[in-house]
Amino acid sequence: MNIYLIIGTLIWLYLLSALNRAQLPAFHFLVGTAGLFFILIGLSDPYWVWFFTHAVINGVRWIGQTTGMCTIMNHYGLVSINNPTGPLTMSIDYECSGIIETTAFVSLVAFFPIFKRTERAFFGLLGVLWIYIANVLRLGLVVVICHFNGGQAFFLAHSILGRMLFYVLVIALYYNVFTYSQISKSLFAAFRSTIARWKVKLKRGRVS
């Protein structure tokens, strides 16, 4: 681990402790969120970047196998899009992995003051899955557009339409988790009650 990252983490932990003792929840939230974001980004290279990139590639692979519109070169992180004018190759790199958006969301959830620990874990996992699916859908849209319209449509598909789809889905996630908190808590309560019912059914099955 980088020595600067270690020093920064220690300073961050000290600031969190001081702000907690001083009972300054707003500053505790801001410092906690920002610090955790930069720490996670610092720890992401190379392992988490590799994991996120290959997870996205495997999601796009499913689209290619289902539609035949693209083929995947998993080892190189490349997507070859089939189209009438010739194949177009798209690289799945750090930017396309969605790790920045995922890390930002997890950092916010971890310090969002109205959530309990179990709720933070639930919404953190839900957000990671949601952002992953949104990213796969974004790249799937790029594949579909370039398959039917050729390489000249790549900029429109990747930089405009794909990004619009991705950020609309991410904004919907943020709205429902952070802004519309009462519905979020209802969602978690429904999830917890479903788990409780499954446990009861499993116990009854074992007894019988």
Short mmCIF file of C-alpha atoms in Angstrom, two decimals:
data_model
loop_
_atom_site.label_atom_id
_atom_site.label_comp_id
_atom_site.label_asym_id
_atom_site.label_seq_id
_atom_site.Cartn_x
_atom_site.Cartn_y
_atom_site.Cartn_z
CA MET A 1 0.00 0.00 0.00
CA ASN A 2 1.21 3.52 -0.83
CA ILE A 3 2.71 5.32 2.20
CA TYR A 4 0.76 8.47 1.32
CA LEU A 5 -2.48 6.48 1.32
CA ILE A 6 -1.67 5.08 4.77
CA ILE A 7 -0.87 8.55 6.17
CA GLY A 8 -4.01 10.00 4.56
CA THR A 9 -6.15 7.21 6.03
CA LEU A 10 -4.77 7.83 9.54
CA ILE A 11 -5.43 11.57 9.24
CA TRP A 12 -8.93 10.84 7.96
CA LEU A 13 -9.69 8.53 10.90
CA TYR A 14 -8.43 11.14 13.35
CA LEU A 15 -10.61 13.84 11.77
CA LEU A 16 -13.65 11.58 11.92
CA SER A 17 -13.01 10.90 15.60
CA ALA A 18 -12.56 14.61 16.35
CA LEU A 19 -15.71 15.60 14.46
CA ASN A 20 -17.69 12.88 16.19
CA ARG A 21 -16.55 14.06 19.61
CA ALA A 22 -17.36 17.66 18.66
CA GLN A 23 -20.85 16.51 17.56
CA LEU A 24 -20.64 18.04 14.09
CA PRO A 25 -22.64 15.54 12.01
CA ALA A 26 -22.67 17.60 8.80
CA PHE A 27 -18.88 17.90 8.70
CA HIS A 28 -18.56 14.26 9.79
CA PHE A 29 -20.67 13.26 6.77
CA LEU A 30 -18.70 15.44 4.33
CA VAL A 31 -15.25 14.43 5.58
CA GLY A 32 -16.27 10.78 5.90
CA THR A 33 -17.74 10.57 2.42
CA ALA A 34 -14.91 12.40 0.66
CA GLY A 35 -12.19 10.55 2.57
CA LEU A 36 -13.68 7.10 1.98
CA PHE A 37 -14.11 7.88 -1.72
CA PHE A 38 -10.44 8.77 -2.22
CA ILE A 39 -9.27 5.84 -0.08
CA LEU A 40 -11.35 3.35 -2.08
CA ILE A 41 -10.17 4.85 -5.37
CA GLY A 42 -6.58 4.59 -4.13
CA LEU A 43 -7.11 0.93 -3.24
CA SER A 44 -8.92 0.08 -6.47
CA ASP A 45 -5.85 -0.19 -8.71
CA PRO A 46 -5.20 -2.82 -9.95
CA TYR A 47 -7.45 -5.45 -8.37
CA TRP A 48 -10.85 -3.76 -8.13
CA VAL A 49 -10.39 -2.10 -11.53
CA TRP A 50 -9.68 -5.53 -13.01
CA PHE A 51 -12.70 -7.05 -11.24
CA PHE A 52 -15.15 -4.31 -12.30
CA THR A 53 -13.83 -4.26 -15.87
CA HIS A 54 -14.19 -8.00 -16.32
CA ALA A 55 -17.59 -8.05 -14.64
CA VAL A 56 -18.82 -5.48 -17.19
CA ILE A 57 -17.18 -7.39 -20.05
CA ASN A 58 -18.96 -10.59 -19.00
CA GLY A 59 -22.26 -8.70 -18.91
CA VAL A 60 -21.67 -7.46 -22.47
CA ARG A 61 -20.62 -11.01 -23.44
CA TRP A 62 -24.13 -12.18 -22.55
CA ILE A 63 -25.60 -9.56 -24.90
CA GLY A 64 -23.23 -10.71 -27.66
CA GLN A 65 -24.07 -14.39 -27.17
CA THR A 66 -27.79 -13.62 -27.14
CA THR A 67 -27.92 -11.31 -30.17
CA GLY A 68 -24.76 -12.14 -32.14
CA MET A 69 -24.05 -8.41 -32.47
CA CYS A 70 -20.61 -8.53 -30.87
CA THR A 71 -17.80 -10.81 -29.77
CA ILE A 72 -15.64 -10.43 -26.67
CA MET A 73 -11.86 -10.62 -26.34
CA ASN A 74 -11.88 -11.04 -22.58
CA HIS A 75 -8.11 -11.14 -22.06
CA TYR A 76 -7.64 -7.76 -23.76
CA GLY A 77 -10.84 -6.12 -22.53
CA LEU A 78 -12.11 -5.56 -26.07
CA VAL A 79 -15.58 -5.75 -27.60
CA SER A 80 -15.74 -6.32 -31.36
CA ILE A 81 -19.05 -4.97 -32.68
CA ASN A 82 -20.29 -6.60 -35.88
CA ASN A 83 -21.85 -4.24 -38.41
CA PRO A 84 -22.49 -4.10 -42.19
CA THR A 85 -19.48 -1.86 -42.93
CA GLY A 86 -16.91 -3.83 -40.93
CA PRO A 87 -16.13 -4.68 -37.30
CA LEU A 88 -15.67 -1.91 -34.75
CA THR A 89 -13.58 -2.52 -31.63
CA MET A 90 -14.51 -0.92 -28.32
CA SER A 91 -12.19 -1.04 -25.32
CA ILE A 92 -13.59 -1.56 -21.81
CA ASP A 93 -11.20 0.45 -19.65
CA TYR A 94 -11.14 2.23 -16.28
CA GLU A 95 -13.70 4.82 -17.38
CA CYS A 96 -16.12 2.19 -18.68
CA SER A 97 -15.83 -0.01 -15.59
CA GLY A 98 -18.18 2.20 -13.53
CA ILE A 99 -15.86 2.03 -10.54
CA ILE A 100 -15.88 5.81 -9.94
CA GLU A 101 -19.68 6.00 -9.82
CA THR A 102 -19.86 2.85 -7.67
CA THR A 103 -17.26 4.13 -5.21
CA ALA A 104 -18.99 7.51 -4.91
CA PHE A 105 -22.33 5.84 -4.16
CA VAL A 106 -20.89 3.43 -1.58
CA SER A 107 -19.06 6.31 0.16
CA LEU A 108 -22.28 8.33 0.43
CA VAL A 109 -24.28 5.38 1.75
CA ALA A 110 -21.60 4.52 4.32
CA PHE A 111 -21.95 7.92 6.01
CA PHE A 112 -25.55 8.85 5.25
CA PRO A 113 -26.79 9.76 8.75
CA ILE A 114 -30.38 8.48 8.65
CA PHE A 115 -29.40 4.90 7.76
CA LYS A 116 -28.61 2.19 10.28
CA ARG A 117 -25.78 -0.26 9.64
CA THR A 118 -28.01 -2.93 8.17
CA GLU A 119 -29.65 -0.37 5.88
CA ARG A 120 -26.25 0.88 4.73
CA ALA A 121 -25.19 -2.66 3.86
CA PHE A 122 -28.47 -3.30 2.03
CA PHE A 123 -28.46 -0.09 -0.02
CA GLY A 124 -24.73 -0.36 -0.66
CA LEU A 125 -25.13 -3.80 -2.25
CA LEU A 126 -28.30 -2.72 -4.06
CA GLY A 127 -26.50 0.34 -5.48
CA VAL A 128 -23.47 -1.66 -6.65
CA LEU A 129 -25.75 -4.08 -8.49
CA TRP A 130 -27.90 -1.27 -9.94
CA ILE A 131 -24.88 0.69 -11.25
CA TYR A 132 -23.41 -2.48 -12.72
CA ILE A 133 -26.63 -3.30 -14.60
CA ALA A 134 -26.94 0.34 -15.75
CA ASN A 135 -23.38 0.20 -17.10
CA VAL A 136 -24.01 -3.06 -18.96
CA LEU A 137 -27.21 -1.58 -20.46
CA ARG A 138 -25.24 1.53 -21.52
CA LEU A 139 -22.64 -0.55 -23.35
CA GLY A 140 -25.37 -2.79 -24.75
CA LEU A 141 -27.01 0.30 -26.26
CA VAL A 142 -23.67 1.23 -27.85
CA VAL A 143 -23.40 -2.26 -29.32
CA VAL A 144 -26.94 -2.16 -30.77
CA ILE A 145 -26.57 1.33 -32.30
CA CYS A 146 -23.16 0.62 -33.83
CA HIS A 147 -24.29 -2.78 -35.10
CA PHE A 148 -27.06 -1.22 -37.16
CA ASN A 149 -25.43 2.12 -38.03
CA GLY A 150 -21.72 1.37 -38.32
CA GLY A 151 -18.64 2.97 -36.76
CA GLN A 152 -19.70 6.52 -37.63
CA ALA A 153 -22.38 6.29 -34.93
CA PHE A 154 -19.90 5.35 -32.19
CA PHE A 155 -19.43 8.85 -30.76
CA LEU A 156 -23.19 9.49 -30.64
CA ALA A 157 -23.85 6.08 -29.09
CA HIS A 158 -20.99 6.02 -26.59
CA SER A 159 -20.52 9.64 -25.53
CA ILE A 160 -24.09 10.94 -25.73
CA LEU A 161 -26.91 8.37 -25.81
CA GLY A 162 -25.12 5.75 -23.73
CA ARG A 163 -24.06 8.24 -21.09
CA MET A 164 -27.57 9.72 -20.97
CA LEU A 165 -29.07 6.28 -20.31
CA PHE A 166 -26.47 5.49 -17.65
CA TYR A 167 -26.81 8.75 -15.75
CA VAL A 168 -30.62 8.74 -15.89
CA LEU A 169 -30.54 5.32 -14.21
CA VAL A 170 -27.93 6.45 -11.66
CA ILE A 171 -29.91 9.61 -10.86
CA ALA A 172 -33.01 7.45 -10.33
CA LEU A 173 -31.00 5.36 -7.86
CA TYR A 174 -29.77 8.45 -5.98
CA TYR A 175 -33.26 9.93 -5.87
CA ASN A 176 -34.85 6.80 -4.45
CA VAL A 177 -32.10 6.09 -1.91
CA PHE A 178 -31.15 9.56 -0.68
CA THR A 179 -33.92 12.03 -1.56
CA TYR A 180 -36.95 9.82 -1.23
CA SER A 181 -35.72 8.28 2.01
CA GLN A 182 -39.11 7.19 3.35
CA ILE A 183 -39.69 4.93 0.34
CA SER A 184 -36.14 3.64 0.70
CA LYS A 185 -36.81 2.62 4.29
CA SER A 186 -40.05 0.95 3.19
CA LEU A 187 -38.11 -1.01 0.58
CA PHE A 188 -35.64 -2.18 3.21
CA ALA A 189 -38.47 -3.09 5.59
CA ALA A 190 -40.13 -5.16 2.84
CA PHE A 191 -36.83 -6.89 2.10
CA ARG A 192 -36.28 -7.70 5.80
CA SER A 193 -39.81 -9.01 6.19
CA THR A 194 -39.36 -11.26 3.11
CA ILE A 195 -36.15 -12.69 4.59
CA ALA A 196 -37.96 -13.29 7.91
CA ARG A 197 -40.78 -15.17 6.12
CA TRP A 198 -38.23 -17.35 4.29
CA LYS A 199 -36.55 -18.20 7.59
CA VAL A 200 -39.90 -19.22 9.10
CA LYS A 201 -40.68 -21.44 6.09
CA LEU A 202 -37.24 -23.07 6.28
CA LYS A 203 -37.71 -23.80 10.00
CA ARG A 204 -41.15 -25.31 9.36
CA GLY A 205 -39.69 -27.45 6.59
CA ARG A 206 -36.98 -28.78 8.88
CA VAL A 207 -39.48 -29.51 11.66
CA SER A 208 -41.80 -31.41 9.35
#
